[in-house]
mmCIF file of C-alpha atoms in Angstrom:
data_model
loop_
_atom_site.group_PDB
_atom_site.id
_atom_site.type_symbol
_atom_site.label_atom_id
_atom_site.label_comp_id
_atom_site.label_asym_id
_atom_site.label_seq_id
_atom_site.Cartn_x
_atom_site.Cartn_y
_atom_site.Cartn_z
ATOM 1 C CA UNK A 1 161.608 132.784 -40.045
ATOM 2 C CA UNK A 2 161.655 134.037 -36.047
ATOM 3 C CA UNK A 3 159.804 132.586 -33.723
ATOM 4 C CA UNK A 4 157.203 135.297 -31.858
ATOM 5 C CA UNK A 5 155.422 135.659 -28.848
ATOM 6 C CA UNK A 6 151.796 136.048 -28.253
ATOM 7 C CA UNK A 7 148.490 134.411 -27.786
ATOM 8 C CA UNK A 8 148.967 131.153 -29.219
ATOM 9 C CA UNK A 9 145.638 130.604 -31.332
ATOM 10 C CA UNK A 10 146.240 128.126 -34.395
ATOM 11 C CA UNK A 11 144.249 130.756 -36.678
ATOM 12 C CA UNK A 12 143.110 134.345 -36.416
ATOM 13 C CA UNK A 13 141.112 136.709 -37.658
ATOM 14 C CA UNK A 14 143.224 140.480 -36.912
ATOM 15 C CA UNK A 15 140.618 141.891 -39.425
ATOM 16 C CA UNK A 16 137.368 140.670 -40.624
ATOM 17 C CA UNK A 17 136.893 143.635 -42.640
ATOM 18 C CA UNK A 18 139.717 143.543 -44.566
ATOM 19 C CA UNK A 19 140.086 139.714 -44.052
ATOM 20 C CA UNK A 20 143.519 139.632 -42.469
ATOM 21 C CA UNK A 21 144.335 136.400 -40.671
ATOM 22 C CA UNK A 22 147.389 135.084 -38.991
ATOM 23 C CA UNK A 23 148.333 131.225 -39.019
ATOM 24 C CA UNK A 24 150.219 129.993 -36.464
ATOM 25 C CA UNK A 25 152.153 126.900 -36.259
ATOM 26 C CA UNK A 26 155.028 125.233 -33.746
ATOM 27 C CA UNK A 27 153.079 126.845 -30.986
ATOM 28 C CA UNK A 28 154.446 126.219 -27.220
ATOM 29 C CA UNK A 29 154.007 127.694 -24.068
ATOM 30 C CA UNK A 30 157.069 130.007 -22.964
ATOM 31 C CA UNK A 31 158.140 130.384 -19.120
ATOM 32 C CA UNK A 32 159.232 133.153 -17.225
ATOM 33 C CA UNK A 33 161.125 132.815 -13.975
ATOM 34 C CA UNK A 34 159.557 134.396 -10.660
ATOM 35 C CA UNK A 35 162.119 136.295 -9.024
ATOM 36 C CA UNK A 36 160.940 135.581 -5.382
ATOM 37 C CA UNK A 37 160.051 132.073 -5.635
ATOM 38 C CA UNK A 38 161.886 131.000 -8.492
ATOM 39 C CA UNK A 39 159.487 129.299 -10.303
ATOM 40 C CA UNK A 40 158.715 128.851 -13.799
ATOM 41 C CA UNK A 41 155.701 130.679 -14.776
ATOM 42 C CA UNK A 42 154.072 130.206 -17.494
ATOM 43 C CA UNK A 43 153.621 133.849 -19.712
ATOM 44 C CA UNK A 44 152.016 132.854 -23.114
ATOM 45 C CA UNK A 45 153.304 130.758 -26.506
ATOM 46 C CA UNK A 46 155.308 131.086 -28.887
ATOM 47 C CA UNK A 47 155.427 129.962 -32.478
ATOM 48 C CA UNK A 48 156.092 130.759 -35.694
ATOM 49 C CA UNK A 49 153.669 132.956 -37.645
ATOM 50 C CA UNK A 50 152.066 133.953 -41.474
ATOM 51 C CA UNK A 51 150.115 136.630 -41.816
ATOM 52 C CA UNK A 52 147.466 136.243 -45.084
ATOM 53 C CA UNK A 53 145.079 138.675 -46.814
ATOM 54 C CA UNK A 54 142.143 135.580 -47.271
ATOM 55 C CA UNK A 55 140.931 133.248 -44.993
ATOM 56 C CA UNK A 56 143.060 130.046 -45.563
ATOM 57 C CA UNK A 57 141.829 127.023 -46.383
ATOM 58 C CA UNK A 58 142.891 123.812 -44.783
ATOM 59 C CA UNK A 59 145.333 122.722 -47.907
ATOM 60 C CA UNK A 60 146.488 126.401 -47.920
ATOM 61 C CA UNK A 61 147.439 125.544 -44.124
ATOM 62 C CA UNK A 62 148.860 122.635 -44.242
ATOM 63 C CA UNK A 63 151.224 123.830 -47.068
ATOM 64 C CA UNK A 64 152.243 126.938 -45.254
ATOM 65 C CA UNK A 65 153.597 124.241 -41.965
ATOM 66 C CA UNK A 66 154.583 121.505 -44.256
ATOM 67 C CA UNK A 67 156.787 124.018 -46.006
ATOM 68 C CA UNK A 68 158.089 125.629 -43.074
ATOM 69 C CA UNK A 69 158.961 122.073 -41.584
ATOM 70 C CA UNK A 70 160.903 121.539 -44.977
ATOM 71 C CA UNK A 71 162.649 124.518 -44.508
ATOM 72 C CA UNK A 72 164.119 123.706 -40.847
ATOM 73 C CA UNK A 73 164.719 119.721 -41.776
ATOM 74 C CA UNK A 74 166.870 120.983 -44.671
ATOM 75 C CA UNK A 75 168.309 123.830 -43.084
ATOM 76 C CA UNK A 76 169.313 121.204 -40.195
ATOM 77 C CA UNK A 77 170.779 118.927 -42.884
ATOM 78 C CA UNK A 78 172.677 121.951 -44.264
ATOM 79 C CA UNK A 79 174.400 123.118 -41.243
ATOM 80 C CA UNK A 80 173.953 120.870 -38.473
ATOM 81 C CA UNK A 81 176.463 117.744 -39.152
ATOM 82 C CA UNK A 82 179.734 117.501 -37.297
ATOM 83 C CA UNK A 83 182.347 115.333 -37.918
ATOM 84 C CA UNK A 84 184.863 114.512 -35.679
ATOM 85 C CA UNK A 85 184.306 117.920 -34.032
ATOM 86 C CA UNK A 86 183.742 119.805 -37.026
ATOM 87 C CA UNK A 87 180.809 121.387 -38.287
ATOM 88 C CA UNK A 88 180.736 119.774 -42.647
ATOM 89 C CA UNK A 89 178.367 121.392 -44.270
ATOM 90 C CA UNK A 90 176.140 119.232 -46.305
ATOM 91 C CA UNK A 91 175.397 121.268 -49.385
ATOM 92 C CA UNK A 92 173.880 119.445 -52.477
ATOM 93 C CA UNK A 93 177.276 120.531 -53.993
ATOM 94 C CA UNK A 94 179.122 119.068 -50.945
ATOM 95 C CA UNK A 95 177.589 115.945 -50.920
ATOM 96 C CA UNK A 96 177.931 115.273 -54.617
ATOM 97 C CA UNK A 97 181.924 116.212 -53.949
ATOM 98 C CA UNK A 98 181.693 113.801 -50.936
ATOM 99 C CA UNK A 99 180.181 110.881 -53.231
ATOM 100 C CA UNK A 100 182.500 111.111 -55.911
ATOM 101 C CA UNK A 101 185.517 111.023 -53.699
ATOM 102 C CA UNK A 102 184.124 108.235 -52.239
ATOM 103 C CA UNK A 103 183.034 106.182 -55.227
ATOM 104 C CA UNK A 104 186.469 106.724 -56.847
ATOM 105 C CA UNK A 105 188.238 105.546 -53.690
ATOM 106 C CA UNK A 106 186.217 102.681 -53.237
ATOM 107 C CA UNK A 107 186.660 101.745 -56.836
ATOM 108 C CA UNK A 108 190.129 102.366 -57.240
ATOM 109 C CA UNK A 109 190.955 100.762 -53.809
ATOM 110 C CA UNK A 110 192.399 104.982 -52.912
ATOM 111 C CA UNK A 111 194.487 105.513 -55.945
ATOM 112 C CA UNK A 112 192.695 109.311 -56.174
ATOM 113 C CA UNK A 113 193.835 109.756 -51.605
ATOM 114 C CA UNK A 114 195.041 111.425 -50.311
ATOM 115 C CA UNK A 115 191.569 114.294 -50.872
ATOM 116 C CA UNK A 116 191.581 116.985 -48.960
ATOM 117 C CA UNK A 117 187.995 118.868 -47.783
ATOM 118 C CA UNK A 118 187.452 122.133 -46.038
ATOM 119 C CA UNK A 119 185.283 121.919 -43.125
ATOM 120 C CA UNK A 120 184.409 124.399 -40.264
ATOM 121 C CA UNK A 121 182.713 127.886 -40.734
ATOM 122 C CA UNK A 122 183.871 130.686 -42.775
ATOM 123 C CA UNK A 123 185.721 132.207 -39.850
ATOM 124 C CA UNK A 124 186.914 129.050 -39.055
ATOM 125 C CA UNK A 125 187.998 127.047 -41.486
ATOM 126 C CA UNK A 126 189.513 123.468 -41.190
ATOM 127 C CA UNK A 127 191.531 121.373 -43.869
ATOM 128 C CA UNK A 128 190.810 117.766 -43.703
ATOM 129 C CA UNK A 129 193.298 115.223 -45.968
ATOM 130 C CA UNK A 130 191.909 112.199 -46.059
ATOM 131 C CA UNK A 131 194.482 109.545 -46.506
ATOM 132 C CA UNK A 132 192.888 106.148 -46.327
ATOM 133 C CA UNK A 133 189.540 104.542 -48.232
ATOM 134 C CA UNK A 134 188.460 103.615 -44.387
ATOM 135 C CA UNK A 135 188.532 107.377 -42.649
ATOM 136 C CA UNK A 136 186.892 108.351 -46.056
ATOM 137 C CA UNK A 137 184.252 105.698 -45.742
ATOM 138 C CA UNK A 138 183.997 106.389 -42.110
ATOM 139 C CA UNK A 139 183.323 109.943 -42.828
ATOM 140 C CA UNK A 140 181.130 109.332 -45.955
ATOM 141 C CA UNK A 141 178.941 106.827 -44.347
ATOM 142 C CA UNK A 142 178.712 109.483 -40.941
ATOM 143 C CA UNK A 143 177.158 112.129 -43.182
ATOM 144 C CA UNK A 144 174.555 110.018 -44.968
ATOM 145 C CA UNK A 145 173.433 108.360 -41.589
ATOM 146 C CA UNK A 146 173.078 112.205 -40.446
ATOM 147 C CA UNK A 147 171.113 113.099 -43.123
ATOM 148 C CA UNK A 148 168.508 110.041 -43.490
ATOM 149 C CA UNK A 149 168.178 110.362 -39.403
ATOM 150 C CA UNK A 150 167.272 114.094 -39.940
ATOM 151 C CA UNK A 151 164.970 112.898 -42.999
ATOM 152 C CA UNK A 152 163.256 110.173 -40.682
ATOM 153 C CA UNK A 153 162.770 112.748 -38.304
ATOM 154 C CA UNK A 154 161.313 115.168 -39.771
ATOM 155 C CA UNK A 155 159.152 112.671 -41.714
ATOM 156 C CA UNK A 156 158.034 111.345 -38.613
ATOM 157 C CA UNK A 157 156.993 115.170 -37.266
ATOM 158 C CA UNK A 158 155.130 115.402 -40.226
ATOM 159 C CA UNK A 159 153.281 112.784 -40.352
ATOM 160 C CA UNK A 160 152.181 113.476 -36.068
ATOM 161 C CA UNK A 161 151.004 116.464 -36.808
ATOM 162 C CA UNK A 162 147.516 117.303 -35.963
ATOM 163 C CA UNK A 163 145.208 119.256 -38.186
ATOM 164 C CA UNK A 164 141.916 118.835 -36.039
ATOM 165 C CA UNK A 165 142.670 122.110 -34.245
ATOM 166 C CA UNK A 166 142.913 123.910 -37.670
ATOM 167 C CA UNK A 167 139.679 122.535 -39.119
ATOM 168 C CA UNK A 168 137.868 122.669 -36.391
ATOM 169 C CA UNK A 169 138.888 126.792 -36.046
ATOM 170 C CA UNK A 170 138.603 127.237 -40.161
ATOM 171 C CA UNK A 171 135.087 124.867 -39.899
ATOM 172 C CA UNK A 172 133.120 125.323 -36.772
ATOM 173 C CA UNK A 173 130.119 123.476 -36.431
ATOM 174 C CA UNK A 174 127.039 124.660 -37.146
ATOM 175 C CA UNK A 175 124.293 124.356 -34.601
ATOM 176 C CA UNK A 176 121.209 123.313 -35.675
ATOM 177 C CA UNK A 177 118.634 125.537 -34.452
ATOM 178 C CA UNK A 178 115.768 123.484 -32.797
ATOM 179 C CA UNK A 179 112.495 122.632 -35.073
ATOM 180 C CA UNK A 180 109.374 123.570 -34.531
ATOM 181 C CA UNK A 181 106.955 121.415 -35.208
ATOM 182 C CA UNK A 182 103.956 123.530 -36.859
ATOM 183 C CA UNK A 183 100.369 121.941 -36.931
ATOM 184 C CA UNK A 184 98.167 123.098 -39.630
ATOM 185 C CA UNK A 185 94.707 123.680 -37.773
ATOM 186 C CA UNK A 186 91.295 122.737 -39.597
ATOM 187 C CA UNK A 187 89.576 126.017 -40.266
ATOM 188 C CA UNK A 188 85.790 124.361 -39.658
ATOM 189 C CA UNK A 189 83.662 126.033 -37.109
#
């Protein structure tokens, strides 16, 4: 998903007719600098976008960010440990391959070391050989810290979001129009 530029409203209607709405989440201001001065100005949001055919409701919301947050926190898991300068990537695969080699070193005090992993990117690979139960453990116990950090974190962006902004645009309050009080005259003459 890219992030795009624009007005920055939580939730809007492009087309009442045809009930086209945009939702709008991870929305923050973007700066420009001023040539002259060479200040930061401020030039509008940005934030990542859906577009729907309905108007949402606020479970349909939250489900559209919570699932987008899932995305990054996972993709961020995926791609985004390093290990003694290089990038591992944590795939479910990975991580099982990571565990057993662990477990059985641990268990057999390293009679299945040396183990060798690839690391790096595809156009940069890099060969590790583990040769000890302690670089092993150092390494296995690196990438699960990494990954229940990342968890905690995203948990804990989760659970500050704020959905009042949402509600308030997919609920506005009605305003009571004012009463009048009508007083039934006698009809005697």
């Amino acid at each position: 998903m890219n992030r795009v530029q624009g007005n920055g409203l939580l939730i809007e209607c492009v087309n009442p007719y045809l009930q086209k709405y945009i939702v709008r989440w991870d929305v923050k201001p973007y700066y420009v600098r001023d040539e002259e001065t060479g200040e930061e100005i401020q030039q509008g949001y940005e934030y990542f976008e859906k577009w729907l055919s309905h108007k949402p409701t606020i479970e349909e919301v939250k489900d559209i960010v919570l699932a987008s947050m899932n995305e990054d926190i996972d993709m961020k898991i995926l791609s985004g440990f390093e290990w003694n300068g290089m990038a591992v990537w944590l795939s479910s695969e990975n991580q099982f391959n990571y565990k057993a080699a662990y477990d059985l070193a641990v268990q057999t005090g390293g009679a299945n070391l040396p183990v060798m992993f690839k690391f790096g990117t595809t156009e940069n690979p890099v060969y590790h050989t583990f040769e000890s139960v302690d670089e092993l453990t150092q390494f296995y116990v690196s990438a699960m810290s990494y990954i229940n950090i990342t968890l905690n974190e995203g948990w804990r962006m989760k659970d500050s979001l704020d959905w009042s902004g949402y509600e308030l645009l997919l609920n506005p309050p009605v305003e009571e129009e004012p009463s009048v009080e009508v007083k039934e005259e006698s009809g005697e003459v």
